[in-house]
PDB file of C-alpha atoms in Angstrom:
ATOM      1  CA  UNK A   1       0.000   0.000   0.000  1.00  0.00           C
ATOM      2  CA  UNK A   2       1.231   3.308  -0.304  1.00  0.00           C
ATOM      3  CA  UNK A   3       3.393   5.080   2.642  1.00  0.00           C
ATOM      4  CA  UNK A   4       3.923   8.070   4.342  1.00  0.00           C
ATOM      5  CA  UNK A   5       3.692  10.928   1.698  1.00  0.00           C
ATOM      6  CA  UNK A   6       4.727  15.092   1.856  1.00  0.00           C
ATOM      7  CA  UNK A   7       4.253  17.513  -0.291  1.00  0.00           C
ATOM      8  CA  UNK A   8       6.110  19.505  -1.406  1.00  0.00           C
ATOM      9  CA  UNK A   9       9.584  17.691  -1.352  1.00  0.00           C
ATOM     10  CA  UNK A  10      11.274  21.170  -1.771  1.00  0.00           C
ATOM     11  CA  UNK A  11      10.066  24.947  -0.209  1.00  0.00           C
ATOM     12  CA  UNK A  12      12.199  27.513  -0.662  1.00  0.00           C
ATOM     13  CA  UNK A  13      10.996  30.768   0.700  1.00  0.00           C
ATOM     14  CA  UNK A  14      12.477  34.415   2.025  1.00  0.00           C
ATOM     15  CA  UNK A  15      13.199  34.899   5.535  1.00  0.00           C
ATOM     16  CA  UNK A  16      10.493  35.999   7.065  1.00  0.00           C
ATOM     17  CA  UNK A  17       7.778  34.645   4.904  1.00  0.00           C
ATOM     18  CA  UNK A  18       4.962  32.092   6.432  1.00  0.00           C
ATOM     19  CA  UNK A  19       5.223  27.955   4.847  1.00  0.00           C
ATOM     20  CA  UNK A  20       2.862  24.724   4.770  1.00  0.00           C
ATOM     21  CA  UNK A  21       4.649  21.833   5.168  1.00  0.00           C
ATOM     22  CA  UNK A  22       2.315  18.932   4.677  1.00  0.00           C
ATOM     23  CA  UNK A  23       2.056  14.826   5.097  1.00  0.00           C
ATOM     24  CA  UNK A  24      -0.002  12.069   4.165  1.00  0.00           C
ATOM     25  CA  UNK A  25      -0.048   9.188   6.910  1.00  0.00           C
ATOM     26  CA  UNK A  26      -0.928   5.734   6.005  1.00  0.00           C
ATOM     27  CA  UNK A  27      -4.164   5.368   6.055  1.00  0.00           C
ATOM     28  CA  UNK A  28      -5.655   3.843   9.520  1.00  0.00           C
ATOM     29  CA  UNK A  29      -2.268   5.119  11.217  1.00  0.00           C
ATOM     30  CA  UNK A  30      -3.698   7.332  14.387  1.00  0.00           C
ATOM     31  CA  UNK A  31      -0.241   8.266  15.653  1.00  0.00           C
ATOM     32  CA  UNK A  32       1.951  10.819  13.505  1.00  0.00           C
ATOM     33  CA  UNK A  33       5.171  12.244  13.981  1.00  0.00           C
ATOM     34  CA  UNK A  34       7.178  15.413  13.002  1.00  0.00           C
ATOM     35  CA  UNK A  35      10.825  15.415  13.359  1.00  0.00           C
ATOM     36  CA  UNK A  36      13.543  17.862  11.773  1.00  0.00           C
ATOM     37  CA  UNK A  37      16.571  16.867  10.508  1.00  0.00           C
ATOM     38  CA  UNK A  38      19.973  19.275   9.873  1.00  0.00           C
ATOM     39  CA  UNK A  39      22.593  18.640   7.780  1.00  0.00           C
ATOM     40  CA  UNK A  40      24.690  15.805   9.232  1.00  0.00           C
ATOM     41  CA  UNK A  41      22.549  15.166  12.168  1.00  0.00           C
ATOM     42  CA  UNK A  42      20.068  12.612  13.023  1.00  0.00           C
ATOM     43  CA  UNK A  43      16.162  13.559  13.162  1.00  0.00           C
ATOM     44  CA  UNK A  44      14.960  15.438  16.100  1.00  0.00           C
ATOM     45  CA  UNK A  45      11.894  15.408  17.165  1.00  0.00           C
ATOM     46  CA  UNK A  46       9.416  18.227  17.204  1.00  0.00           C
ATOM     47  CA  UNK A  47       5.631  16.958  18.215  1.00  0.00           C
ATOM     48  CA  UNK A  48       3.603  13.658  18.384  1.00  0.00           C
ATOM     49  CA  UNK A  49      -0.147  13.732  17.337  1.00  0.00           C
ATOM     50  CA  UNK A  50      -2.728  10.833  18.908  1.00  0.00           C
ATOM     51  CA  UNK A  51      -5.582  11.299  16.481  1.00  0.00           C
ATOM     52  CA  UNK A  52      -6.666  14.718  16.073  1.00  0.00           C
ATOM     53  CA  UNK A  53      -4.457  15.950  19.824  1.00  0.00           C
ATOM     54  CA  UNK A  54      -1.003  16.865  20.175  1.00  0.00           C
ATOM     55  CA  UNK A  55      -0.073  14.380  22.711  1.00  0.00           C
ATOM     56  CA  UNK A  56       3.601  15.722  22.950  1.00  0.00           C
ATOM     57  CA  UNK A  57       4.523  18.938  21.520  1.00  0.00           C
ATOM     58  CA  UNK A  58       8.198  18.971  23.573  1.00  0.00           C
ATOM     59  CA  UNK A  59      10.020  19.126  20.243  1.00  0.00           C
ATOM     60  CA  UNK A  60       8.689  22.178  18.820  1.00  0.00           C
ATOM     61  CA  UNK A  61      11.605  24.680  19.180  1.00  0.00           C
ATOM     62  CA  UNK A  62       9.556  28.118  19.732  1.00  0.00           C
ATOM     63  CA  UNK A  63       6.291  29.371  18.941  1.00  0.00           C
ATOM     64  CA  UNK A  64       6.444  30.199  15.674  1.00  0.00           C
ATOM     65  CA  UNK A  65       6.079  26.356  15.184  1.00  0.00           C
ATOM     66  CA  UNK A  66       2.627  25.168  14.908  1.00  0.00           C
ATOM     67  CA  UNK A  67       0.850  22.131  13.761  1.00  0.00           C
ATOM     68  CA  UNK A  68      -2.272  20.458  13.354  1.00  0.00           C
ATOM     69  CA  UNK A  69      -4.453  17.249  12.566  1.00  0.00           C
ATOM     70  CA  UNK A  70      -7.508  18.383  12.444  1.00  0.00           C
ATOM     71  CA  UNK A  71      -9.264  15.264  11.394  1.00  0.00           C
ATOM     72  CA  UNK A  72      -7.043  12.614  12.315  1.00  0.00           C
ATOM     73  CA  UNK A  73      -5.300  12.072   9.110  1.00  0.00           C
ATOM     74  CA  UNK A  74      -3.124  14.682   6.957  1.00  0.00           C
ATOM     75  CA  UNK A  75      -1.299  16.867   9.372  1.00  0.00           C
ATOM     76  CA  UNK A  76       0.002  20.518   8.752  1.00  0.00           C
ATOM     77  CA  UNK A  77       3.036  21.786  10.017  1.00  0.00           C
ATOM     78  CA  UNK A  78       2.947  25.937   9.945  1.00  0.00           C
ATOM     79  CA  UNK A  79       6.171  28.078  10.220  1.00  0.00           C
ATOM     80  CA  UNK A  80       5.918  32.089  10.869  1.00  0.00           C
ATOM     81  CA  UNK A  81       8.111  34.135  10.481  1.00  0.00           C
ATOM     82  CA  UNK A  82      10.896  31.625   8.724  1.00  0.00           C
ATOM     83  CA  UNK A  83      14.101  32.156   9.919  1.00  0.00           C
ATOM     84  CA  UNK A  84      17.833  31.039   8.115  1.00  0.00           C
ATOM     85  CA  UNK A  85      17.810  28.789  10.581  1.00  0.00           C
ATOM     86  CA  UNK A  86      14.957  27.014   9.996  1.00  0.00           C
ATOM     87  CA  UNK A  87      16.370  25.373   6.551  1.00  0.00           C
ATOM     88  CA  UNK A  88      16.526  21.526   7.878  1.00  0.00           C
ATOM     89  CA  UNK A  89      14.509  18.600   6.041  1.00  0.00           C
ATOM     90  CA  UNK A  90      11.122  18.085   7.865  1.00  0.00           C
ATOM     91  CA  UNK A  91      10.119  14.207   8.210  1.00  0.00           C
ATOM     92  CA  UNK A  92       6.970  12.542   9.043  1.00  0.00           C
ATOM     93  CA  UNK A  93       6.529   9.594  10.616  1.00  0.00           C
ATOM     94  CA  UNK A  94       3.411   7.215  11.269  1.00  0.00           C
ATOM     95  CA  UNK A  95       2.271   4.213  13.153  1.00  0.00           C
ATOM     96  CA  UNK A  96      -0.590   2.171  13.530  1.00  0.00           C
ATOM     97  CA  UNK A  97      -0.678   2.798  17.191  1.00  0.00           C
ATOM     98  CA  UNK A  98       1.809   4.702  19.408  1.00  0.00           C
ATOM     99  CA  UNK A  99       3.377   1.200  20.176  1.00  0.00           C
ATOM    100  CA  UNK A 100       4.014   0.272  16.450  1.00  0.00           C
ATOM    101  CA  UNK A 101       7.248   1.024  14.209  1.00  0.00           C
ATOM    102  CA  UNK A 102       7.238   4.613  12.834  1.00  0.00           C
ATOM    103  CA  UNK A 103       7.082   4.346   9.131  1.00  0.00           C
ATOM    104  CA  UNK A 104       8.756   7.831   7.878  1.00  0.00           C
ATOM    105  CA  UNK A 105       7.806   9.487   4.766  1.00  0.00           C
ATOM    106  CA  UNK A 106      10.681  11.226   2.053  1.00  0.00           C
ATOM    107  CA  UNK A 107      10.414  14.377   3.739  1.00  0.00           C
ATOM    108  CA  UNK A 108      10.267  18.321   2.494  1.00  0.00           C
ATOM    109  CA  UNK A 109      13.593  19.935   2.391  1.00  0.00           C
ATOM    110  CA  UNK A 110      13.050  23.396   3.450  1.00  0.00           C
ATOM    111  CA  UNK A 111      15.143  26.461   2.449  1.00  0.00           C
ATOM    112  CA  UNK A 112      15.601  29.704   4.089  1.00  0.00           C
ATOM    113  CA  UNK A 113      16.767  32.302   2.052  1.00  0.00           C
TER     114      UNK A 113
ATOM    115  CA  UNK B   1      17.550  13.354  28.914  1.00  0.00           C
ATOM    116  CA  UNK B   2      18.591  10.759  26.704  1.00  0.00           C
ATOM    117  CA  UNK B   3      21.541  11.074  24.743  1.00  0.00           C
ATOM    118  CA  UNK B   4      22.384   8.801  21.724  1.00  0.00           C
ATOM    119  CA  UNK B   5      25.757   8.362  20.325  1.00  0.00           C
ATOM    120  CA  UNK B   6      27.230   6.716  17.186  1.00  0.00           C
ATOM    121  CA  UNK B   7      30.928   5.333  16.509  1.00  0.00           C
ATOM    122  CA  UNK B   8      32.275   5.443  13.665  1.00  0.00           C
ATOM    123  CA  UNK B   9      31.110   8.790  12.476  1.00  0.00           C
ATOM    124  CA  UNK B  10      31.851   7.263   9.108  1.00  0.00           C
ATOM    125  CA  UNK B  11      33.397   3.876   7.304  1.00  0.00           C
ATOM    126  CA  UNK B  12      34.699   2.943   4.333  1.00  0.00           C
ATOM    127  CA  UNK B  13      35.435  -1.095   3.741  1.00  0.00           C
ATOM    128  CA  UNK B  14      36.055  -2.986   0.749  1.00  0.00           C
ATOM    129  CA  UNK B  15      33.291  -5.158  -0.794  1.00  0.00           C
ATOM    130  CA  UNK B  16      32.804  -8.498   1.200  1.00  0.00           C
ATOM    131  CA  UNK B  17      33.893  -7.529   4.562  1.00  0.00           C
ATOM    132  CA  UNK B  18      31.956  -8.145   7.635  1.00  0.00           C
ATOM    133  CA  UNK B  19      31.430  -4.709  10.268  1.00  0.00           C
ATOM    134  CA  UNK B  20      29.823  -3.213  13.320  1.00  0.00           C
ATOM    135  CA  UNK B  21      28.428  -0.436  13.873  1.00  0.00           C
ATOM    136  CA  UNK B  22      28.098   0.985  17.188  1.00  0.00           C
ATOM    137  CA  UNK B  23      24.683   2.913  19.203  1.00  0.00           C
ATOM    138  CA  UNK B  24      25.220   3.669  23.030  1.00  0.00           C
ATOM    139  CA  UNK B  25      22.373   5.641  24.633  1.00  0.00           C
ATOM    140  CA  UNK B  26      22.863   7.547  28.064  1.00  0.00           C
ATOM    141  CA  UNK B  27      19.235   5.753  29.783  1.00  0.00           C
ATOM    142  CA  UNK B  28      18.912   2.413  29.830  1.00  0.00           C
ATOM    143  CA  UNK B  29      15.079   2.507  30.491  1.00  0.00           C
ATOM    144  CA  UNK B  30      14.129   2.038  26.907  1.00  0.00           C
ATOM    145  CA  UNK B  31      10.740   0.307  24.964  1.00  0.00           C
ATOM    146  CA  UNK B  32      12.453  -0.190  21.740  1.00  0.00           C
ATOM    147  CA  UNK B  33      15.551   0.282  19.825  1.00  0.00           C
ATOM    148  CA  UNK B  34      15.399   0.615  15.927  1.00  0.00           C
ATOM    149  CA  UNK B  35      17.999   0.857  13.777  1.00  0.00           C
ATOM    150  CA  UNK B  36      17.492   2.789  10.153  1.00  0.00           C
ATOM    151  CA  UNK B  37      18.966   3.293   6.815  1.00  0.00           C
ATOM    152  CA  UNK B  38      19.058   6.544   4.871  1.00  0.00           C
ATOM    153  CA  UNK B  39      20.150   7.240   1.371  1.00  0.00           C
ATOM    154  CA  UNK B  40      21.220  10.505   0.137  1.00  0.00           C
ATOM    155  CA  UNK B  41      18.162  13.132  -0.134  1.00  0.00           C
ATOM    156  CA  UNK B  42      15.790  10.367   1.255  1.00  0.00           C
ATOM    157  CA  UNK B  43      13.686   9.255   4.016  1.00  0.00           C
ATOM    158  CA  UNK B  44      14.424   6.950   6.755  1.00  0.00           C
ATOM    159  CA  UNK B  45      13.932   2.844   6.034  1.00  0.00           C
ATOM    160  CA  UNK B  46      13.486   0.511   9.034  1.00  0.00           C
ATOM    161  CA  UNK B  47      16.137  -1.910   8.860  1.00  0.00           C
ATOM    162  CA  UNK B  48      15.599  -3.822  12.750  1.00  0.00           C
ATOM    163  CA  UNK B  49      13.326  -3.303  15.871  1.00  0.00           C
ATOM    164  CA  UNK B  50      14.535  -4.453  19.199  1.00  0.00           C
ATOM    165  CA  UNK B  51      11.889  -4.522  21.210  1.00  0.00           C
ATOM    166  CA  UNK B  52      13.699  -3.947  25.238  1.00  0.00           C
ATOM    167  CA  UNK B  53      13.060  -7.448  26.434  1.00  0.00           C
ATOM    168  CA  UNK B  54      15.205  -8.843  23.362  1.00  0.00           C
ATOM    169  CA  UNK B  55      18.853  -9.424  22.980  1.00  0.00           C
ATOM    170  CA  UNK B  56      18.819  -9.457  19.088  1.00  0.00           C
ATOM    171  CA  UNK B  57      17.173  -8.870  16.173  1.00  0.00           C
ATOM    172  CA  UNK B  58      18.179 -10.740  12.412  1.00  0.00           C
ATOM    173  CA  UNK B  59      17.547  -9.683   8.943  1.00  0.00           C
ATOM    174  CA  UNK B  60      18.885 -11.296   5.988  1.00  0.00           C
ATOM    175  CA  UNK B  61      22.564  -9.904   6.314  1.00  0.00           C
ATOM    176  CA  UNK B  62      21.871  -7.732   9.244  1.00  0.00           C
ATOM    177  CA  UNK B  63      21.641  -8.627  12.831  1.00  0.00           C
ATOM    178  CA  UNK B  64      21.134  -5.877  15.741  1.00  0.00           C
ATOM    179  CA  UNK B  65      21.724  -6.618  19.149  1.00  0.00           C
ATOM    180  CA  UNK B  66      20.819  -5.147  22.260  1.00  0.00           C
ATOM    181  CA  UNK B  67      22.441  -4.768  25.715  1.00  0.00           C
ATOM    182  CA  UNK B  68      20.551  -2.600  27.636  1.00  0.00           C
ATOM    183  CA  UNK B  69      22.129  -2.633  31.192  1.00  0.00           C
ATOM    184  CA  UNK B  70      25.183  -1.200  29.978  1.00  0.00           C
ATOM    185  CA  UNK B  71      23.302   0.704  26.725  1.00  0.00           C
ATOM    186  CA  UNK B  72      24.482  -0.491  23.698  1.00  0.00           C
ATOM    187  CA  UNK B  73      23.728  -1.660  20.278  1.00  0.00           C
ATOM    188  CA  UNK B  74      25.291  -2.904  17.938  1.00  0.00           C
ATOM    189  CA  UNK B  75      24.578  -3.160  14.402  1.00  0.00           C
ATOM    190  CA  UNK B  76      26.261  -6.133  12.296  1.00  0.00           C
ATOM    191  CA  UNK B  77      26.327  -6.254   8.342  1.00  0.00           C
ATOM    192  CA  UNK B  78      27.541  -9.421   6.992  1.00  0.00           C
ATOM    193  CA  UNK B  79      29.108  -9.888   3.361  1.00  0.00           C
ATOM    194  CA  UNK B  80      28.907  -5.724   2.712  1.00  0.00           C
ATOM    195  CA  UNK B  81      28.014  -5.127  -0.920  1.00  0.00           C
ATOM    196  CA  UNK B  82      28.196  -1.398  -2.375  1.00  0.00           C
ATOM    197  CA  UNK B  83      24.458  -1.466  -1.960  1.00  0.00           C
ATOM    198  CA  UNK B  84      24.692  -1.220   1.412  1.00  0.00           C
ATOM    199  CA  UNK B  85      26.574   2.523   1.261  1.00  0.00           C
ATOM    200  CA  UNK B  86      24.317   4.685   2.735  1.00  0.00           C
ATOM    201  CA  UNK B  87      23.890   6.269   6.151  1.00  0.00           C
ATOM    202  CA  UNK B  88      22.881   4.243   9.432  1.00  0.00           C
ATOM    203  CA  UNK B  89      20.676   5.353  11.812  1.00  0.00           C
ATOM    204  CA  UNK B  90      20.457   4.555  15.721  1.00  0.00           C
ATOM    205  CA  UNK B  91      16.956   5.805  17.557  1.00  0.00           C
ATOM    206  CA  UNK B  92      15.757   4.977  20.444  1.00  0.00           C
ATOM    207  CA  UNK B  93      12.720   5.186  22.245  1.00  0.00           C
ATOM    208  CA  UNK B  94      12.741   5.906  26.162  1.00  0.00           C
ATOM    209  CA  UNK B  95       9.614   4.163  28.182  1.00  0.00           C
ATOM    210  CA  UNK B  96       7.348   6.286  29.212  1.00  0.00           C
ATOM    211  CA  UNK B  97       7.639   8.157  25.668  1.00  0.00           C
ATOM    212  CA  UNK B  98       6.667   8.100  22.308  1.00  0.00           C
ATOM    213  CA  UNK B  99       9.354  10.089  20.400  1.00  0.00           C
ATOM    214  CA  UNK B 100      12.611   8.846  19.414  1.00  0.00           C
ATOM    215  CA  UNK B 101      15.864  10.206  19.968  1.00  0.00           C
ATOM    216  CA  UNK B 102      18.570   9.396  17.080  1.00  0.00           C
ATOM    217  CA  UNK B 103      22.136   9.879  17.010  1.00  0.00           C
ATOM    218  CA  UNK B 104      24.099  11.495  14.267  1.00  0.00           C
ATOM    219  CA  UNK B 105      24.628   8.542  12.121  1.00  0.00           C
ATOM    220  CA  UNK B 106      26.999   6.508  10.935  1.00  0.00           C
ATOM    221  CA  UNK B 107      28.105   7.125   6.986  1.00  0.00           C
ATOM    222  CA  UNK B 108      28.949   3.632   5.251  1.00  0.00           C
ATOM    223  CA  UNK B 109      31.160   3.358   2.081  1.00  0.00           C
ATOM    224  CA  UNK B 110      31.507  -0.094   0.368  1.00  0.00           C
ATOM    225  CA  UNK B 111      34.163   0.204  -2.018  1.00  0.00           C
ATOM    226  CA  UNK B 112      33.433  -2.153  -5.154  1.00  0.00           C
TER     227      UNK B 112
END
């Protein structure tokens, strides 16, 4: 069946300027992921979604991050005011349950210019 | 906080040898360990989930094991082909939690 899917795979925007990053879970998967990943580092993790909540929203690094699930499938993640720092390859990541193995999507690579 | 750390940073072998690849995490109260590959300008693919009441985990040419009292994994690749260049992937998942933590990787070169 298909897998996790984003759109778009590539965002380049101005500092400053507000982005949609966007994913697809597998269908039936209730728990999705979002982690960031910078060049030459692993993932890190930014929030957890159960369903439609945010069960763990640790990860996010300020709040100009935002995301949502509104009906328990495709998830947004919103950045305001985009920063140079931002640029990092978003990943999304789904599981059946929160007990299952995280199946992770191709990710958006996001650049700040 | 959990802190996970991989050794090598990076490898190159010839084709046909046999390596390790090493994961040590700071807590040793852990669910699961998985370990994942990840080609250049891609997403992450599951290669082995240890669950924290195993010792090991086997795949084809790949076998992960787990020693969680002193916290360390350790990833073992059998035959290497050039196929199996990419970048490895430690993560592990702390009870009580949901996330994973990863390390930094470790960058494989099989040399034809």
């Amino acid at each position: 069946g298909a897998g996790v899917s984003q759109t778009p795979s590539n965002k380049v925007t101005e500092k400053g300027k507000y982005v949609e990053l966007r994913c697809d879970p597998i269908s039936g998967h209730t728990a999705l992921y979002w982690y960031r990943q910078s060049l030459g580092q692993g993932p890190e993790f930014l929030i957890y979604f159960q369903g439609t909540g945010a069960a763990d929203d640790s990860g996010l690094p300020n709040d100009r991050f935002f995301a949502v699930r509104p009906e328990g499938s495709v998830s947004t993640l919103k950045i305001q005011r985009t920063e140079r720092g931002d640029s990092a390859v978003y990943l999304c990541a789904s599981s059946a349950t929160p007990t299952d193995t995280q199946y992770f999507g191709p990710g958006t690579r996001l650049t700040v210019l | 906080k959990q802190e996970v750390t991989q050794i090598p940073a990076a490898l190159s072998v010839p084709e046909g040898e046999n390596l390790v690849l090493n994961c040590s995490f700071t807590d040793s109260a852990i669910y699961n360990l998985q370990w994942f590959r990840q080609d250049p300008g891609k997403g992450l693919t599951s290669l082995l989930l240890i669950q924290s009441s195993q010792r090991e985990q086997t795949s084809g040419r790949l076998n992960a094991s787990l020693d969680k009292s002193s916290g360390r994994s350790t990833l073992y690749i059998a035959a290497s082909q050039p196929g199996d260049s990419a970048t490895y992937l430690c993560a592990v998942r702390t009870s009580g939690t949901y996330k994973y933590i990863f390390g930094t990787g470790t960058r494989l070169k099989v040399l034809a």
